[in-house]
Amino acid sequence: MAKVITADIIEAYPIYLLRWQLSTPLLWYILYLLESYHLSPFIMAGFANFIGGLFFFPFDRYIFLRRTKLDKRVFLHLPLYLIRWQLTNFTLAGVIALLGVEILHVIIANLIGGIIFFWIDKFIFDH
């Protein structure tokens, strides 16, 4: 049976997309610092996404679960969430490889990623 788009999804989706844009300055700054080391875009994106995943886990957890207190499920959610952030390397590294490391390019990558990865994060926090 197919799931219906419910009110909680309609409420969470725009907030989630805005949260992705909140990560733009952090990711861009990390990429800007790493650019001088002449690393591959995929390695730069991986490092930036690891830091971003650690920083933004509580925000996304609240968007999906409306919880601020830590419980035992955090130990299940956090590793899956960090792995999911590494999946976004494909969008972030692809955009910076094609367009370069400018803040507008990170915004574009985050728009693409937010649209795609909402459903994966929803799955992580729902199970």
PDB file of C-alpha atoms in Angstrom:
ATOM      1  CA  MET A   1       0.000   0.000   0.000  1.00  0.00           C
ATOM      2  CA  ALA A   2       1.453   3.359  -0.996  1.00  0.00           C
ATOM      3  CA  LYS A   3       2.034   5.970   1.670  1.00  0.00           C
ATOM      4  CA  VAL A   4       0.080   9.174   1.405  1.00  0.00           C
ATOM      5  CA  ILE A   5       1.782  12.542   1.806  1.00  0.00           C
ATOM      6  CA  THR A   6       0.605  13.647   5.222  1.00  0.00           C
ATOM      7  CA  ALA A   7       0.440  17.005   6.982  1.00  0.00           C
ATOM      8  CA  ASP A   8       3.643  16.290   8.912  1.00  0.00           C
ATOM      9  CA  ILE A   9       5.521  15.784   5.624  1.00  0.00           C
ATOM     10  CA  ILE A  10       4.038  18.960   4.153  1.00  0.00           C
ATOM     11  CA  GLU A  11       5.142  20.843   7.288  1.00  0.00           C
ATOM     12  CA  ALA A  12       8.602  19.258   7.553  1.00  0.00           C
ATOM     13  CA  TYR A  13       9.667  19.505   3.890  1.00  0.00           C
ATOM     14  CA  PRO A  14      10.048  23.318   3.608  1.00  0.00           C
ATOM     15  CA  ILE A  15      11.729  23.479   7.020  1.00  0.00           C
ATOM     16  CA  TYR A  16      14.106  20.724   5.934  1.00  0.00           C
ATOM     17  CA  LEU A  17      14.985  22.550   2.694  1.00  0.00           C
ATOM     18  CA  LEU A  18      15.682  25.724   4.678  1.00  0.00           C
ATOM     19  CA  ARG A  19      17.880  23.744   7.068  1.00  0.00           C
ATOM     20  CA  TRP A  20      19.911  22.542   4.089  1.00  0.00           C
ATOM     21  CA  GLN A  21      20.546  26.163   3.203  1.00  0.00           C
ATOM     22  CA  LEU A  22      21.682  26.818   6.783  1.00  0.00           C
ATOM     23  CA  SER A  23      24.514  24.374   6.167  1.00  0.00           C
ATOM     24  CA  THR A  24      25.692  26.333   3.109  1.00  0.00           C
ATOM     25  CA  PRO A  25      28.011  28.796   4.930  1.00  0.00           C
ATOM     26  CA  LEU A  26      29.660  26.022   6.957  1.00  0.00           C
ATOM     27  CA  LEU A  27      30.178  23.740   3.965  1.00  0.00           C
ATOM     28  CA  TRP A  28      31.377  26.582   1.760  1.00  0.00           C
ATOM     29  CA  TYR A  29      33.889  27.774   4.364  1.00  0.00           C
ATOM     30  CA  ILE A  30      35.318  24.267   4.801  1.00  0.00           C
ATOM     31  CA  LEU A  31      35.550  23.833   1.020  1.00  0.00           C
ATOM     32  CA  TYR A  32      37.164  27.263   0.696  1.00  0.00           C
ATOM     33  CA  LEU A  33      39.836  26.320   3.253  1.00  0.00           C
ATOM     34  CA  LEU A  34      40.496  22.929   1.641  1.00  0.00           C
ATOM     35  CA  GLU A  35      40.694  24.312  -1.899  1.00  0.00           C
ATOM     36  CA  SER A  36      44.222  25.627  -1.297  1.00  0.00           C
ATOM     37  CA  TYR A  37      45.424  22.042  -0.657  1.00  0.00           C
ATOM     38  CA  HIS A  38      44.438  21.011  -4.218  1.00  0.00           C
ATOM     39  CA  LEU A  39      42.437  17.995  -3.024  1.00  0.00           C
ATOM     40  CA  SER A  40      39.909  16.270  -5.231  1.00  0.00           C
ATOM     41  CA  PRO A  41      36.354  17.643  -5.017  1.00  0.00           C
ATOM     42  CA  PHE A  42      35.143  14.291  -3.676  1.00  0.00           C
ATOM     43  CA  ILE A  43      37.608  14.345  -0.732  1.00  0.00           C
ATOM     44  CA  MET A  44      36.809  17.983   0.023  1.00  0.00           C
ATOM     45  CA  ALA A  45      33.069  17.259  -0.076  1.00  0.00           C
ATOM     46  CA  GLY A  46      33.517  14.186   2.133  1.00  0.00           C
ATOM     47  CA  PHE A  47      35.330  16.128   4.825  1.00  0.00           C
ATOM     48  CA  ALA A  48      32.866  19.038   4.675  1.00  0.00           C
ATOM     49  CA  ASN A  49      29.915  16.637   4.843  1.00  0.00           C
ATOM     50  CA  PHE A  50      31.360  14.803   7.850  1.00  0.00           C
ATOM     51  CA  ILE A  51      31.690  18.063   9.797  1.00  0.00           C
ATOM     52  CA  GLY A  52      28.269  19.215   8.594  1.00  0.00           C
ATOM     53  CA  GLY A  53      26.660  15.918   9.581  1.00  0.00           C
ATOM     54  CA  LEU A  54      27.978  16.151  13.120  1.00  0.00           C
ATOM     55  CA  PHE A  55      26.873  19.761  13.438  1.00  0.00           C
ATOM     56  CA  PHE A  56      23.382  19.471  11.885  1.00  0.00           C
ATOM     57  CA  PHE A  57      22.294  16.099  13.317  1.00  0.00           C
ATOM     58  CA  PRO A  58      20.344  17.713  16.203  1.00  0.00           C
ATOM     59  CA  PHE A  59      18.529  20.053  13.799  1.00  0.00           C
ATOM     60  CA  ASP A  60      17.344  17.306  11.455  1.00  0.00           C
ATOM     61  CA  ARG A  61      16.490  15.057  14.380  1.00  0.00           C
ATOM     62  CA  TYR A  62      14.222  17.784  15.711  1.00  0.00           C
ATOM     63  CA  ILE A  63      12.611  18.382  12.303  1.00  0.00           C
ATOM     64  CA  PHE A  64      11.622  14.721  11.984  1.00  0.00           C
ATOM     65  CA  LEU A  65      11.075  13.632  15.590  1.00  0.00           C
ATOM     66  CA  ARG A  66      10.368  16.884  17.451  1.00  0.00           C
ATOM     67  CA  ARG A  67      12.789  15.725  20.134  1.00  0.00           C
ATOM     68  CA  THR A  68      15.615  17.612  21.766  1.00  0.00           C
ATOM     69  CA  LYS A  69      16.532  15.097  24.468  1.00  0.00           C
ATOM     70  CA  LEU A  70      18.944  12.317  23.676  1.00  0.00           C
ATOM     71  CA  ASP A  71      17.714   8.747  23.939  1.00  0.00           C
ATOM     72  CA  LYS A  72      19.066   5.326  23.011  1.00  0.00           C
ATOM     73  CA  ARG A  73      17.886   5.701  19.398  1.00  0.00           C
ATOM     74  CA  VAL A  74      20.533   8.401  18.874  1.00  0.00           C
ATOM     75  CA  PHE A  75      23.156   5.652  18.679  1.00  0.00           C
ATOM     76  CA  LEU A  76      21.229   4.145  15.771  1.00  0.00           C
ATOM     77  CA  HIS A  77      20.326   7.400  14.032  1.00  0.00           C
ATOM     78  CA  LEU A  78      23.706   9.168  14.179  1.00  0.00           C
ATOM     79  CA  PRO A  79      25.804   6.568  12.268  1.00  0.00           C
ATOM     80  CA  LEU A  80      23.116   6.200   9.585  1.00  0.00           C
ATOM     81  CA  TYR A  81      22.792   9.976   9.365  1.00  0.00           C
ATOM     82  CA  LEU A  82      26.557  10.440   8.941  1.00  0.00           C
ATOM     83  CA  ILE A  83      26.574   7.790   6.209  1.00  0.00           C
ATOM     84  CA  ARG A  84      23.706   9.625   4.509  1.00  0.00           C
ATOM     85  CA  TRP A  85      25.705  12.865   4.641  1.00  0.00           C
ATOM     86  CA  GLN A  86      28.491  11.035   2.811  1.00  0.00           C
ATOM     87  CA  LEU A  87      25.996  10.092   0.093  1.00  0.00           C
ATOM     88  CA  THR A  88      25.591  13.808  -0.584  1.00  0.00           C
ATOM     89  CA  ASN A  89      29.232  13.855  -1.695  1.00  0.00           C
ATOM     90  CA  PHE A  90      27.994  12.922  -5.149  1.00  0.00           C
ATOM     91  CA  THR A  91      25.873  16.068  -5.460  1.00  0.00           C
ATOM     92  CA  LEU A  92      28.304  18.425  -3.708  1.00  0.00           C
ATOM     93  CA  ALA A  93      31.462  17.088  -5.386  1.00  0.00           C
ATOM     94  CA  GLY A  94      29.735  16.994  -8.764  1.00  0.00           C
ATOM     95  CA  VAL A  95      28.635  20.599  -8.537  1.00  0.00           C
ATOM     96  CA  ILE A  96      32.006  21.900  -7.315  1.00  0.00           C
ATOM     97  CA  ALA A  97      33.860  19.861  -9.942  1.00  0.00           C
ATOM     98  CA  LEU A  98      31.697  21.361 -12.688  1.00  0.00           C
ATOM     99  CA  LEU A  99      31.230  24.899 -11.362  1.00  0.00           C
ATOM    100  CA  GLY A 100      33.910  25.529  -8.720  1.00  0.00           C
ATOM    101  CA  VAL A 101      33.924  26.423  -5.032  1.00  0.00           C
ATOM    102  CA  GLU A 102      31.732  29.493  -4.772  1.00  0.00           C
ATOM    103  CA  ILE A 103      28.950  30.021  -2.265  1.00  0.00           C
ATOM    104  CA  LEU A 104      26.327  30.074  -5.040  1.00  0.00           C
ATOM    105  CA  HIS A 105      27.506  26.651  -6.194  1.00  0.00           C
ATOM    106  CA  VAL A 106      27.160  25.228  -2.676  1.00  0.00           C
ATOM    107  CA  ILE A 107      23.632  26.696  -2.534  1.00  0.00           C
ATOM    108  CA  ILE A 108      22.818  24.898  -5.797  1.00  0.00           C
ATOM    109  CA  ALA A 109      24.255  21.622  -4.466  1.00  0.00           C
ATOM    110  CA  ASN A 110      22.246  21.997  -1.250  1.00  0.00           C
ATOM    111  CA  LEU A 111      19.020  22.633  -3.171  1.00  0.00           C
ATOM    112  CA  ILE A 112      19.579  19.453  -5.159  1.00  0.00           C
ATOM    113  CA  GLY A 113      20.565  17.487  -2.058  1.00  0.00           C
ATOM    114  CA  GLY A 114      17.657  18.751   0.031  1.00  0.00           C
ATOM    115  CA  ILE A 115      15.154  17.673  -2.591  1.00  0.00           C
ATOM    116  CA  ILE A 116      16.692  14.206  -2.897  1.00  0.00           C
ATOM    117  CA  PHE A 117      17.698  13.365   0.665  1.00  0.00           C
ATOM    118  CA  PHE A 118      14.560  14.457   2.549  1.00  0.00           C
ATOM    119  CA  TRP A 119      13.101  11.009   2.014  1.00  0.00           C
ATOM    120  CA  ILE A 120      16.243   9.211   3.152  1.00  0.00           C
ATOM    121  CA  ASP A 121      16.464  11.276   6.342  1.00  0.00           C
ATOM    122  CA  LYS A 122      12.760  10.716   6.981  1.00  0.00           C
ATOM    123  CA  PHE A 123      13.352   6.977   6.676  1.00  0.00           C
ATOM    124  CA  ILE A 124      16.364   7.118   9.046  1.00  0.00           C
ATOM    125  CA  PHE A 125      14.487   8.979  11.754  1.00  0.00           C
ATOM    126  CA  ASP A 126      11.221   7.037  11.341  1.00  0.00           C
ATOM    127  CA  HIS A 127      12.857   3.643  11.909  1.00  0.00           C
TER     128      HIS A 127
END
